[in-house]
Every structure is written in C-alpha cells, then in structure tokens.
Coordinates of C-alpha atoms (C1' of nucleotides) in Angstrom, one line a residue:
Chain U
M79 CA 134.2 143.5 103.4
L80 CA 133.5 147.0 102.3
Q81 CA 135.5 149.8 103.9
L82 CA 133.4 152.1 106.0
N83 CA 134.9 155.3 104.6
V84 CA 134.1 154.0 101.1
I85 CA 130.5 153.5 102.2
R86 CA 130.3 156.9 103.7
E87 CA 131.8 158.6 100.6
N88 CA 129.8 156.6 98.1
R89 CA 126.6 155.9 99.9
D90 CA 124.4 156.2 96.9
R91 CA 126.7 154.1 94.7
V92 CA 126.6 151.4 97.4
V93 CA 122.9 151.4 97.5
Q94 CA 122.7 151.4 93.7
G95 CA 125.1 148.4 93.7
L96 CA 122.9 146.5 96.1
K97 CA 119.9 147.2 93.8
T98 CA 121.9 145.7 90.9
R99 CA 122.3 142.6 93.0
N100 CA 118.5 142.6 93.6
F101 CA 118.8 143.3 97.3
R102 CA 115.4 143.4 99.0
E103 CA 114.1 146.9 99.7
E104 CA 114.1 146.4 103.4
D105 CA 117.8 145.3 103.4
L106 CA 119.0 148.5 101.8
G107 CA 118.8 150.1 105.2
L108 CA 121.9 148.1 106.2
V109 CA 124.0 150.8 104.5
D110 CA 122.7 153.6 106.7
K111 CA 122.8 151.3 109.7
A112 CA 126.4 150.6 109.2
I113 CA 127.2 154.3 109.0
A114 CA 125.1 155.0 112.1
L115 CA 126.9 152.3 114.0
D116 CA 130.2 153.6 112.9
D117 CA 129.2 157.1 114.1
R118 CA 128.4 155.7 117.5
R119 CA 131.7 153.8 117.5
K120 CA 133.6 157.0 116.9
E121 CA 131.9 158.7 119.7
V122 CA 132.6 155.9 122.1
Q123 CA 136.2 155.6 120.9
T124 CA 136.8 159.3 121.4
S125 CA 135.3 159.4 124.9
L126 CA 137.1 156.2 125.9
D127 CA 140.4 157.6 124.7
E128 CA 139.9 160.7 126.7
A129 CA 139.2 158.7 129.8
K130 CA 142.3 156.6 129.3
A131 CA 144.4 159.7 128.6
K132 CA 143.3 161.1 131.9
R133 CA 144.0 157.9 133.7
N134 CA 147.5 157.7 132.2
S135 CA 148.5 161.2 133.1
L136 CA 147.2 160.9 136.7
S137 CA 148.9 157.5 137.1
S138 CA 152.2 158.9 136.1
Q139 CA 151.7 161.7 138.7
V140 CA 151.3 159.1 141.3
G141 CA 154.7 157.6 140.5
A142 CA 156.3 161.1 140.5
L143 CA 154.7 162.1 143.8
F144 CA 155.7 158.9 145.5
K145 CA 159.3 159.5 144.5
E146 CA 159.1 163.0 145.9
G147 CA 157.8 161.5 149.1
K148 CA 154.5 163.3 148.9
R149 CA 152.5 160.3 150.1
D150 CA 149.3 161.9 150.9
E151 CA 148.9 163.6 147.6
A152 CA 149.8 160.5 145.8
E153 CA 147.3 158.5 147.8
Q154 CA 144.6 161.0 146.9
I155 CA 145.2 160.8 143.2
R156 CA 145.3 157.1 143.4
K157 CA 141.8 157.0 144.7
E158 CA 140.7 159.4 142.0
V159 CA 142.1 157.1 139.3
S160 CA 140.4 154.1 140.9
G161 CA 137.1 155.8 140.3
L162 CA 137.9 156.1 136.6
K163 CA 138.3 152.4 136.2
E164 CA 134.6 151.5 136.2
D165 CA 133.9 154.2 133.6
I166 CA 136.6 152.9 131.4
A167 CA 135.5 149.3 131.7
R168 CA 131.9 150.3 130.8
Q169 CA 133.0 152.2 127.8
E170 CA 135.3 149.4 126.6
E171 CA 132.4 147.1 126.8
E172 CA 130.2 149.4 124.8
L173 CA 132.9 149.9 122.2
R174 CA 133.3 146.2 121.8
S175 CA 129.6 145.6 121.3
V176 CA 129.2 148.5 118.9
E177 CA 132.1 147.2 116.9
A178 CA 130.7 143.7 116.8
E179 CA 127.4 144.9 115.7
R180 CA 129.0 147.0 113.0
T181 CA 131.1 144.1 111.7
E182 CA 127.9 142.0 111.7
V183 CA 126.3 144.5 109.4
L184 CA 129.3 144.9 107.2
L185 CA 129.5 141.2 106.7
Q186 CA 126.0 141.2 105.2
L187 CA 127.0 143.8 102.6
P188 CA 128.4 142.3 99.4
N189 CA 130.9 143.9 97.1
I190 CA 129.7 146.8 94.9
P191 CA 129.3 145.5 91.4
H192 CA 131.5 147.1 88.7
D193 CA 129.6 149.6 86.4
S194 CA 129.6 147.1 83.6
V195 CA 127.7 144.5 85.5
P196 CA 124.4 144.0 83.8
A197 CA 121.1 143.9 85.7
G198 CA 119.5 140.5 86.0
H199 CA 118.4 137.9 88.4
T200 CA 119.6 134.5 87.2
D201 CA 122.3 132.9 85.0
E202 CA 119.8 133.4 82.1
D203 CA 120.5 137.1 82.4
N204 CA 124.2 136.9 82.0
E205 CA 125.7 138.8 79.1
V206 CA 127.6 137.0 76.4
Y207 CA 130.8 138.9 76.4
Q208 CA 132.6 136.8 73.9
A209 CA 130.6 134.4 71.8
W210 CA 131.8 131.4 70.0
T211 CA 131.6 132.5 66.4
S212 CA 132.5 129.3 64.6
E213 CA 130.1 126.5 64.2
L214 CA 129.4 124.4 67.2
P215 CA 130.3 120.7 66.9
T216 CA 127.5 118.3 66.3
L217 CA 127.8 114.7 67.0
G218 CA 125.5 112.0 65.6
G219 CA 122.5 110.8 67.4
D220 CA 124.6 107.9 68.8
A221 CA 127.0 110.3 70.7
L222 CA 127.4 109.3 74.3
P223 CA 127.5 111.6 77.3
H224 CA 130.8 111.5 79.2
W225 CA 129.5 109.3 82.0
E226 CA 128.7 106.6 79.5
L227 CA 132.0 107.1 77.7
A228 CA 133.7 106.8 81.1
E229 CA 132.2 103.4 81.5
K230 CA 132.9 102.3 78.0
Y231 CA 136.6 103.1 78.2
G232 CA 137.2 102.7 81.9
I233 CA 138.1 106.3 82.4
F234 CA 136.5 107.0 85.7
D235 CA 134.2 105.2 88.1
L236 CA 131.6 107.0 90.2
Q237 CA 130.1 103.9 91.7
L238 CA 133.5 102.9 93.0
G239 CA 133.9 106.3 94.5
T240 CA 130.6 105.9 96.2
K241 CA 131.9 102.6 97.8
I242 CA 135.1 104.3 99.0
T243 CA 133.6 107.6 100.0
G244 CA 130.2 108.6 98.8
S245 CA 128.5 110.0 95.8
G246 CA 130.4 112.7 93.9
F247 CA 133.9 111.3 94.5
P248 CA 135.0 109.9 91.1
V249 CA 137.8 107.4 90.9
F250 CA 139.9 108.0 87.7
R251 CA 141.7 104.9 86.4
G252 CA 144.2 104.0 83.8
K253 CA 144.3 106.5 80.9
G254 CA 141.7 108.5 82.6
A255 CA 144.0 109.1 85.6
R256 CA 146.8 109.8 83.2
L257 CA 144.7 112.3 81.3
Q258 CA 144.0 114.0 84.6
R259 CA 147.7 114.3 85.4
A260 CA 148.5 115.5 81.9
L261 CA 146.0 118.3 82.2
I262 CA 147.4 119.4 85.6
A263 CA 150.9 119.4 84.2
F264 CA 149.8 121.3 81.1
F265 CA 147.9 124.0 83.0
L266 CA 150.7 124.5 85.4
D267 CA 153.3 124.8 82.7
E268 CA 151.1 127.3 80.9
A269 CA 150.7 129.4 84.0
S270 CA 154.5 129.3 84.6
K271 CA 155.0 130.5 81.1
A272 CA 152.6 133.4 81.8
G273 CA 154.7 134.4 84.7
Y274 CA 152.9 132.9 87.6
E275 CA 154.9 131.5 90.5
E276 CA 154.0 127.9 91.2
V277 CA 152.9 127.1 94.8
V278 CA 151.8 124.0 96.6
P279 CA 149.6 125.2 99.4
P280 CA 147.9 123.4 102.3
L281 CA 144.6 121.8 101.5
L282 CA 143.2 122.5 105.0
V283 CA 142.9 126.0 106.3
N284 CA 142.0 127.6 109.6
E285 CA 139.2 129.9 110.4
D286 CA 141.1 133.1 109.9
T287 CA 142.1 132.1 106.5
A288 CA 138.6 131.1 105.5
R289 CA 137.2 134.3 106.7
A290 CA 139.8 136.5 105.0
T291 CA 138.9 135.4 101.5
G292 CA 135.2 135.5 102.3
Q293 CA 134.3 131.8 102.6
L294 CA 133.2 132.5 106.1
P295 CA 130.6 133.3 107.1
D296 CA 128.8 133.4 103.8
K297 CA 129.7 130.0 102.3
E298 CA 130.1 128.0 105.5
G299 CA 127.7 125.3 104.4
Q300 CA 129.7 124.8 101.2
M301 CA 132.9 123.6 103.0
Y302 CA 133.9 120.4 104.6
Y303 CA 134.8 121.0 108.1
V304 CA 137.1 119.0 110.4
E305 CA 135.6 119.7 113.8
R306 CA 138.3 118.1 115.9
D307 CA 141.0 120.4 114.7
N308 CA 138.7 123.3 113.6
L309 CA 140.0 123.2 110.0
Y310 CA 138.2 123.6 106.7
L311 CA 138.9 121.7 103.5
I312 CA 139.6 124.2 100.8
P313 CA 136.8 124.7 98.2
T314 CA 139.4 126.3 95.9
A315 CA 143.1 127.1 95.9
E316 CA 142.1 130.8 96.0
V317 CA 141.8 130.5 99.7
P318 CA 145.3 129.4 100.7
L319 CA 147.0 131.2 97.8
T320 CA 145.5 134.6 98.5
N321 CA 146.1 134.2 102.2
I322 CA 149.8 133.8 101.7
Y323 CA 149.8 137.6 101.7
R324 CA 147.4 138.2 104.5
G325 CA 148.5 141.1 106.7
D326 CA 151.3 142.1 104.4
I327 CA 152.3 145.5 103.2
L328 CA 153.8 145.2 99.7
S329 CA 155.9 147.6 97.9
V330 CA 154.4 149.0 94.7
D331 CA 157.4 147.4 92.9
D332 CA 156.1 144.0 94.0
L333 CA 152.9 144.4 92.0
P334 CA 151.4 142.5 90.4
V335 CA 152.0 139.4 92.4
K336 CA 151.2 136.4 90.3
I337 CA 150.9 133.0 91.8
T338 CA 149.4 129.7 90.7
G339 CA 148.7 126.4 92.3
Y340 CA 147.1 123.1 91.6
T341 CA 144.9 121.6 94.4
P342 CA 142.0 119.3 94.7
C343 CA 138.9 121.3 95.7
F344 CA 136.3 120.0 98.1
R345 CA 132.7 121.2 97.9
R346 CA 129.7 119.9 99.7
E347 CA 127.3 121.1 97.0
A348 CA 124.5 120.6 99.5
G349 CA 121.1 120.4 97.8
S350 CA 122.4 119.7 94.3
Y351 CA 120.8 116.8 92.4
G352 CA 119.2 116.0 89.1
A353 CA 120.2 115.4 85.5
H354 CA 122.4 118.4 85.2
V355 CA 124.7 117.1 87.9
R356 CA 125.3 113.7 86.4
G357 CA 128.8 112.4 85.8
L358 CA 131.5 115.0 86.3
N359 CA 129.1 117.9 85.9
R360 CA 129.1 118.4 89.6
V361 CA 131.3 116.5 92.1
H362 CA 132.4 116.9 95.6
Q363 CA 136.1 116.6 94.8
F364 CA 137.7 117.9 91.7
D365 CA 141.1 119.2 90.6
K366 CA 141.7 122.8 89.7
I367 CA 144.6 125.0 88.8
E368 CA 144.0 128.5 90.1
I369 CA 145.7 131.7 89.1
V370 CA 145.8 134.6 91.5
Q371 CA 147.0 138.1 91.1
I372 CA 147.5 140.9 93.6
A373 CA 147.3 144.1 91.6
H374 CA 147.6 147.8 91.8
P375 CA 144.1 149.3 91.9
E376 CA 144.7 151.2 88.7
Q377 CA 145.8 148.1 86.9
S378 CA 143.3 145.5 88.1
Y379 CA 140.9 145.6 85.2
A380 CA 143.8 145.3 82.8
V381 CA 145.0 142.4 84.8
L382 CA 141.5 140.8 84.7
E383 CA 141.6 141.2 80.9
E384 CA 145.0 139.5 80.9
M385 CA 143.6 136.6 82.9
L386 CA 140.8 136.2 80.4
L387 CA 143.3 135.9 77.6
H388 CA 145.3 133.3 79.5
I389 CA 142.2 131.2 80.2
G390 CA 140.8 131.6 76.7
G391 CA 144.3 130.6 75.3
L392 CA 144.2 127.3 77.3
L393 CA 140.8 126.4 75.8
T394 CA 141.9 127.3 72.3
K395 CA 144.9 125.0 72.7
L396 CA 142.7 122.3 73.9
E397 CA 140.6 122.9 70.8
L398 CA 137.4 123.3 72.9
P399 CA 134.6 125.6 71.8
F400 CA 133.9 128.1 74.5
R401 CA 132.2 131.4 75.2
V402 CA 132.7 134.0 77.9
L403 CA 129.9 135.5 80.0
R404 CA 129.8 138.6 82.0
L405 CA 127.8 137.7 85.1
C406 CA 124.7 139.8 85.9
G407 CA 124.0 141.3 89.3
G408 CA 121.9 138.4 90.4
D409 CA 124.5 135.8 89.6
L410 CA 127.6 137.7 90.7
G411 CA 129.4 136.2 93.7
F412 CA 129.0 138.0 97.0
T413 CA 132.6 139.1 97.2
S414 CA 133.2 139.9 93.5
A415 CA 132.9 143.2 91.7
L416 CA 133.1 141.7 88.2
T417 CA 133.1 138.1 87.2
F418 CA 133.5 136.4 83.8
D419 CA 132.6 132.8 83.4
F420 CA 134.0 130.5 80.8
E421 CA 131.7 127.9 79.4
V422 CA 132.8 125.0 77.2
Y423 CA 130.3 123.5 74.8
S424 CA 129.6 119.9 75.6
A425 CA 128.4 118.4 72.3
A426 CA 126.8 115.2 73.6
Q427 CA 124.9 116.9 76.4
E428 CA 124.3 119.8 74.0
R429 CA 124.8 122.4 76.8
W430 CA 127.4 124.8 78.0
L431 CA 129.5 123.7 81.0
E432 CA 131.1 126.3 83.3
V433 CA 134.9 125.5 83.5
S434 CA 136.3 128.7 84.8
S435 CA 135.4 131.9 86.6
A436 CA 137.6 134.9 86.7
S437 CA 136.9 137.7 89.1
N438 CA 138.2 141.1 90.3
F439 CA 137.4 141.5 94.0
E440 CA 138.8 145.0 94.1
T441 CA 139.4 145.8 97.7
Y442 CA 136.7 143.6 99.1
Q443 CA 139.0 140.7 100.0
S444 CA 142.1 142.8 100.7
N445 CA 140.2 144.7 103.3
R446 CA 139.6 141.5 105.2
L447 CA 143.0 140.2 104.4
K448 CA 144.6 143.5 105.5
L449 CA 146.7 143.3 102.4
R450 CA 148.1 146.6 101.4
Y451 CA 150.8 148.2 99.3
R452 CA 152.8 151.4 99.5
E453 CA 152.8 153.7 96.5
G454 CA 156.3 154.9 97.5
E455 CA 158.8 155.3 100.3
G456 CA 156.9 156.6 103.3
A457 CA 153.5 156.6 101.6
K458 CA 150.5 155.5 103.5
P459 CA 149.5 151.9 102.9
Q460 CA 146.6 151.3 100.6
L461 CA 144.5 148.3 99.9
V462 CA 145.5 146.3 96.8
H463 CA 143.1 144.6 94.4
T464 CA 142.9 140.9 94.4
L465 CA 141.9 138.7 91.4
N466 CA 141.6 135.1 90.7
G467 CA 140.5 132.7 88.0
S468 CA 140.4 129.0 87.3
A469 CA 142.9 127.9 84.7
L470 CA 141.3 125.5 84.7
A471 CA 139.0 123.2 86.6
L472 CA 139.5 119.6 85.4
A473 CA 136.4 117.7 85.9
R474 CA 134.2 119.5 83.4
I475 CA 137.1 119.9 81.0
I476 CA 137.5 116.2 81.0
A477 CA 133.7 115.8 80.4
A478 CA 133.9 118.1 77.4
L479 CA 137.0 116.5 76.0
L480 CA 135.5 113.1 76.2
E481 CA 132.3 114.1 74.6
N482 CA 133.5 116.4 71.9
N483 CA 136.4 114.2 70.9
Q484 CA 134.6 110.9 70.7
T485 CA 135.0 109.0 67.4
P486 CA 134.3 105.5 66.4
E487 CA 138.0 104.8 67.0
G488 CA 138.0 106.1 70.5
I489 CA 138.6 109.4 72.2
V490 CA 141.1 111.6 70.5
I491 CA 143.5 113.5 72.7
P492 CA 144.2 117.1 71.7
K493 CA 147.7 117.6 70.2
V494 CA 149.0 119.8 73.0
L495 CA 148.3 117.2 75.6
Q496 CA 149.8 114.2 73.7
S497 CA 153.3 114.8 75.0
Y498 CA 151.9 114.9 78.5
T499 CA 149.6 111.8 78.2
G500 CA 152.0 109.7 76.2
F501 CA 149.1 108.5 74.0
D502 CA 146.9 110.1 71.4
R503 CA 143.7 108.3 71.9
I504 CA 141.7 106.4 74.6
D505 CA 140.3 103.3 73.1
Chain X
rG158 C1' 151.4 112.7 122.8
rG159 C1' 155.4 113.7 127.1
rU160 C1' 159.2 116.9 129.2
rG161 C1' 162.0 121.4 129.0
rA162 C1' 163.4 126.2 127.0
rC163 C1' 161.7 130.3 124.5
rG164 C1' 158.2 134.0 121.9
rU165 C1' 160.2 142.2 122.0
rG166 C1' 160.1 146.7 115.8
rG167 C1' 162.4 144.6 108.7
rG168 C1' 166.7 141.5 111.2
rU169 C1' 170.0 140.7 115.7
rG170 C1' 169.0 141.9 120.5
rA171 C1' 168.6 145.0 125.5
rG172 C1' 165.0 145.6 128.9
rU173 C1' 161.9 142.1 135.8
rG174 C1' 156.3 147.5 137.7
rG175 C1' 156.3 154.3 136.4
rC176 C1' 161.7 158.2 133.4
rU177 C1' 160.3 152.4 127.4
rG178 C1' 156.6 152.9 121.4
rA179 C1' 160.6 150.5 123.4
rA180 C1' 168.4 151.0 124.1
rA181 C1' 172.2 149.4 120.8
rC182 C1' 173.7 147.3 116.4
rC183 C1' 172.5 145.8 111.3
rA184 C1' 169.5 146.7 107.1
rC185 C1' 166.8 150.6 104.5
rC186 C1' 165.9 156.0 103.0
rA187 C1' 167.4 161.3 102.6
rG188 C1' 171.3 164.7 103.2
rU189 C1' 176.6 166.5 104.2
rU190 C1' 181.6 165.6 103.0
rU191 C1' 184.6 163.3 99.2
rG192 C1' 187.8 162.7 91.6
rC193 C1' 183.9 158.2 91.2
rU194 C1' 182.7 154.2 94.4
rA195 C1' 183.4 153.1 99.3
rA196 C1' 184.0 155.1 104.2
rA197 C1' 182.7 158.8 107.8
rC198 C1' 179.0 162.1 109.7
rU199 C1' 173.8 164.1 110.3
rG200 C1' 168.8 163.1 110.1
rG201 C1' 164.8 159.8 109.2
rC202 C1' 162.6 154.9 109.4
rA203 C1' 155.9 150.6 112.6
rU204 C1' 150.7 149.9 112.3
rA205 C1' 145.6 150.8 113.5
rC206 C1' 141.8 153.8 115.5
rU207 C1' 140.5 158.7 116.8
rC208 C1' 140.5 164.2 117.5
rU209 C1' 142.2 168.6 115.1
rU210 C1' 144.0 171.1 110.5
rA211 C1' 142.3 174.0 103.9
rA212 C1' 146.9 171.5 103.8
rC213 C1' 151.8 170.5 105.9
rG214 C1' 151.4 169.0 110.5
rG215 C1' 150.0 168.3 115.7
rG216 C1' 147.4 165.8 119.9
rG217 C1' 145.2 161.2 122.1
rU218 C1' 144.5 155.8 122.5
rA219 C1' 146.0 150.9 121.5
rU220 C1' 149.7 147.3 120.0
rC221 C1' 156.5 143.8 123.0
rG222 C1' 152.7 135.9 120.2
rC223 C1' 147.0 135.9 121.4
rG224 C1' 143.2 136.3 125.3
rG225 C1' 142.1 137.3 130.3
rG226 C1' 143.6 138.9 135.4
rU227 C1' 146.3 141.8 139.5
rU228 C1' 147.7 147.2 140.0
rC229 C1' 146.7 154.1 140.5
rG230 C1' 150.2 152.3 136.6
rA231 C1' 152.2 146.0 133.0
rA232 C1' 156.9 144.4 127.6
rU233 C1' 158.0 143.4 132.9
rC234 C1' 153.8 139.9 137.9
rC235 C1' 149.6 135.8 137.6
rC236 C1' 146.3 132.4 134.7
rG237 C1' 144.7 130.2 130.0
rC238 C1' 145.7 129.4 124.9
rC239 C1' 148.7 129.4 120.5
rG240 C1' 153.4 128.9 118.2
rU241 C1' 158.8 127.9 117.8
rC242 C1' 163.0 125.1 119.3
rA243 C1' 165.4 120.7 121.8
rC244 C1' 165.0 115.8 123.6
rC245 C1' 161.8 111.4 124.0
rG246 C1' 157.7 108.7 121.7
rC247 C1' 155.3 107.8 116.9
rC248 C1' 155.9 108.2 111.7
rA249 C1' 155.3 109.0 105.2

RNA sequence: GGUGACGUGGGUGAGUGGCUGAAACCACCAGUUUGCUAAACUGGCAUACUCUUAACGGGGUAUCGCGGGUUCGAAUCCCGCCGUCACCGCCA
C-alpha cells in the first residue's frame, strides 16, 4: 500500500507511474480521491479529538468537584458531558467510514514503478536485461519434451497425481523424487553460503499475514483457502517469511535481514490451460526456495543486484542457458516497483521458461507490514524496503534439466548436483 | 475437544472506577564522578494519528491481548472473541 504522504508529495509521479502500468484514464482519479478522502479524515480526526479533549477535561472536573462536595456543580457538568456523547459517537462513526473508504481506494493503487521500468503492455514488451550470449543448445528432431521424458524414465507422473488429488499435482518417483530433494538441498546450501538464514515457516497463513504481503485482496482467487479455519495455503514462501517481521521496528544495524526458506507453493492457477501449461510448465503445487531481504532504503537496489547475481550463479552452476528480463509496466506485479524475471531455455520445447522472479517492493509491503527501522538511537522509525526472489522454483528447473540434458544414454545430472543425487544420470 | 488459571511498556512486575501513559526493578542510552574497568549518582528511554512551529519543540487524541458494552469518567466493571499455561482426552 502506498503511503498517503508519499502520494501527496509526489502526486504527479504517482499518476505517471499508473500510466506506465497502463491504468485506464478514468482510474487515474483514484489518486486525487485518496487525497481528498484523507483531507476529510484529518478534518474529522481533529474535530473528534477536540470533542474528546473537552469531554476528558470536564470529566476530570466532575471527579474533583465530587471530592470537594460540590454536588450540584458536579451534577451540572455531568449533564453537559452527557450531551457530548452523541456528538462524539457520530464523529467516530464518520471517521471510521472515511478511513474505510480511504483504505479501499489505497488498496486499488499499485506500487509506483521504478524509473527504469519500460513502458509496455504484455510480456512481449519486457526488456532483455541480460541476454544469453552463447549459442543456445539445439537437440535433434527426436528430442522429447519433459513430460514424455518423465514417462520414459519414470521421473514423475501427472496422471497419478490426478487420481490422488487432481490435475496439476505431479507425483515424483524414484530418481525424480531424489532429484527434487537434491535441488532443494543444493539451493538451500547456496543460500546459506550467501548469508541467508534458513527458516522453515508454516505453509498455511492467516488473513492478516496474507494481507500484509499483498496477496489479499488482489490475489485472493489465486490461493487455496481453508474455510473452516480461515487459513490460506501459501502461494510462495515470501508470505510467511516476510511476515516474520510484521510490526517490528528494527535497528539500522540489523539491516539487511537475509532469510531463505524452502516450501511447497500452492496456486490455483484458475483459467490456465493449453499447450503451454503441459507437464511441469504450470502446476498447482511446486517446490521453491525463496530468498527474502529486508533492506535499508538506500541499499535496496544494490541488494536487488546482489540477488540477481545469486540467482544467476545458481543457473550457471546448473549449466542451464538463461536470460534476465526487466518487466515492463504492463507485466509488473501489483506490489512491485521493479522486477527481473529469469528464464531458462528449454531446448525441446524451444521456448523460455520463467524460473525466478526477483523484485524490490520498496515500501509498498513494509507499509502494510508496519515494518520499520530506526536510523539511530531515538530516531523516528522509517519504513524499510523489502525484496524477494526465487532461488529457485523447482518444477520448471526440472523440466529444463530433463530436456536440455537428454542423451541417448539417459539424462545427465549436472556436476554440482551429483553429490546431492548420488547418481550421475537417469536412465 | 473438556475444565481451570492467566494475558499491563524491551523484560520482570505493581495497579479493582478519576490524582495512572501507567509505580518499582532490570535492561538500554547520555552525562557526572573515578588511574582504566567496575561501582555510585543524575537524566533520558513506546507507538500511531492530529494540531501548531522555519526548526528545536509544544499541545490534543488513542493504545494495558482484540472487539463491543456500562459510566460524566475504564488497565480496573460486564459481554464476546483470540492467545498462553496447567490438567484431562486425542495424537505424528
């Protein structure tokens, strides 16, 4: 959520940002509407506070007068205060409704894109930030897509998952399951080496948590929901990991906070179908190692750069061809100021698969999280910047590994993984 | 799930209707004193919103788990919810 004072002070920049996101002309008015509602809120707040101050001072007189035995005077003031009650109640009601309306409007405003975000409408318009300069691997005409390889080598079984749960819930078996575990261990070890604290968070979260990182209300339909207990299955570890610090005031010395966690991720992916979502390209449950940083506002873009290097390093170690995209305004997530996507080239499908997304949310999340830091002793608390990235998402990495590494003798496991898998090929 | 106890500031903990935004102690910060350190002493030490100020600052409101109620006035009384702990039940 954007801060109102930021909107006030940078009104034109906010409007410009919405345009970068291709906001409809009629919705640009939301910015001024938010400001107007906040003006009204201030008015009511001030007038309500005055009424309450009067009540409080009169009330304390009542007590004093009673003690002095001046019953009549006390009685008179008491009646006067009684009259104030109605007025206070009415103003409280108005304050509540103005605040609710203001929040409603603020929730509809996405983050302001960073200056470097290119204009554009779809993923076609994303800017190639770091291209793959070597040659892309080519496989012969008999190369198989990963879903066929999976069947051939018994790596995972989607039909079995359908029997147990429903479509989009793969069952990994044998060496496939082992490969999965190897990747998780590898990614976590790499994150630890890079200074991230490893965390095992809950997989179900409550409403407050889902709201604080921005999944509610804008991505409600994307999450599985357990109605009986009013809990949501996490779509990404970002949600519980970032919420660890919800409401906290950190010292500047604590920054940056670096945490990582492996979790399964659950996504309903409502409305997705077609050839591009075959196999592991898009599933309802997949495993992901997430890295999260809570950073000083002045450091956050350097931190984002550091995260990109970390993620790129993983792909390099896995010997996968990849490129990095800077998302355009139209493709940028609602809460993000700047996002880079990592795509791995899948040689058999001859297309790029998104395997990671790293974003700087600046203060958009921290404002909802009420997550702040203090510059020094006694300094006023300020919002931190939050960032996160996948490092990495497993399903599509496996898809790419299977496809790119297929040989007539089976699927070759990259060297770095061999000590984790305990085998060097799947055949 | 059942029964009982409890929920106060960074921590311990006092406080049963007004003088309590909250004692005291600990921790922390600054200063004084002192060969150094330690000790002692003095002072400071919540957050949000809001008004005011060029600024430093000052004023107001709210917050004692959360939400409602009673009252001129609530940390304190009443109701609901949530949580923690103990015992029982169940259980990886």
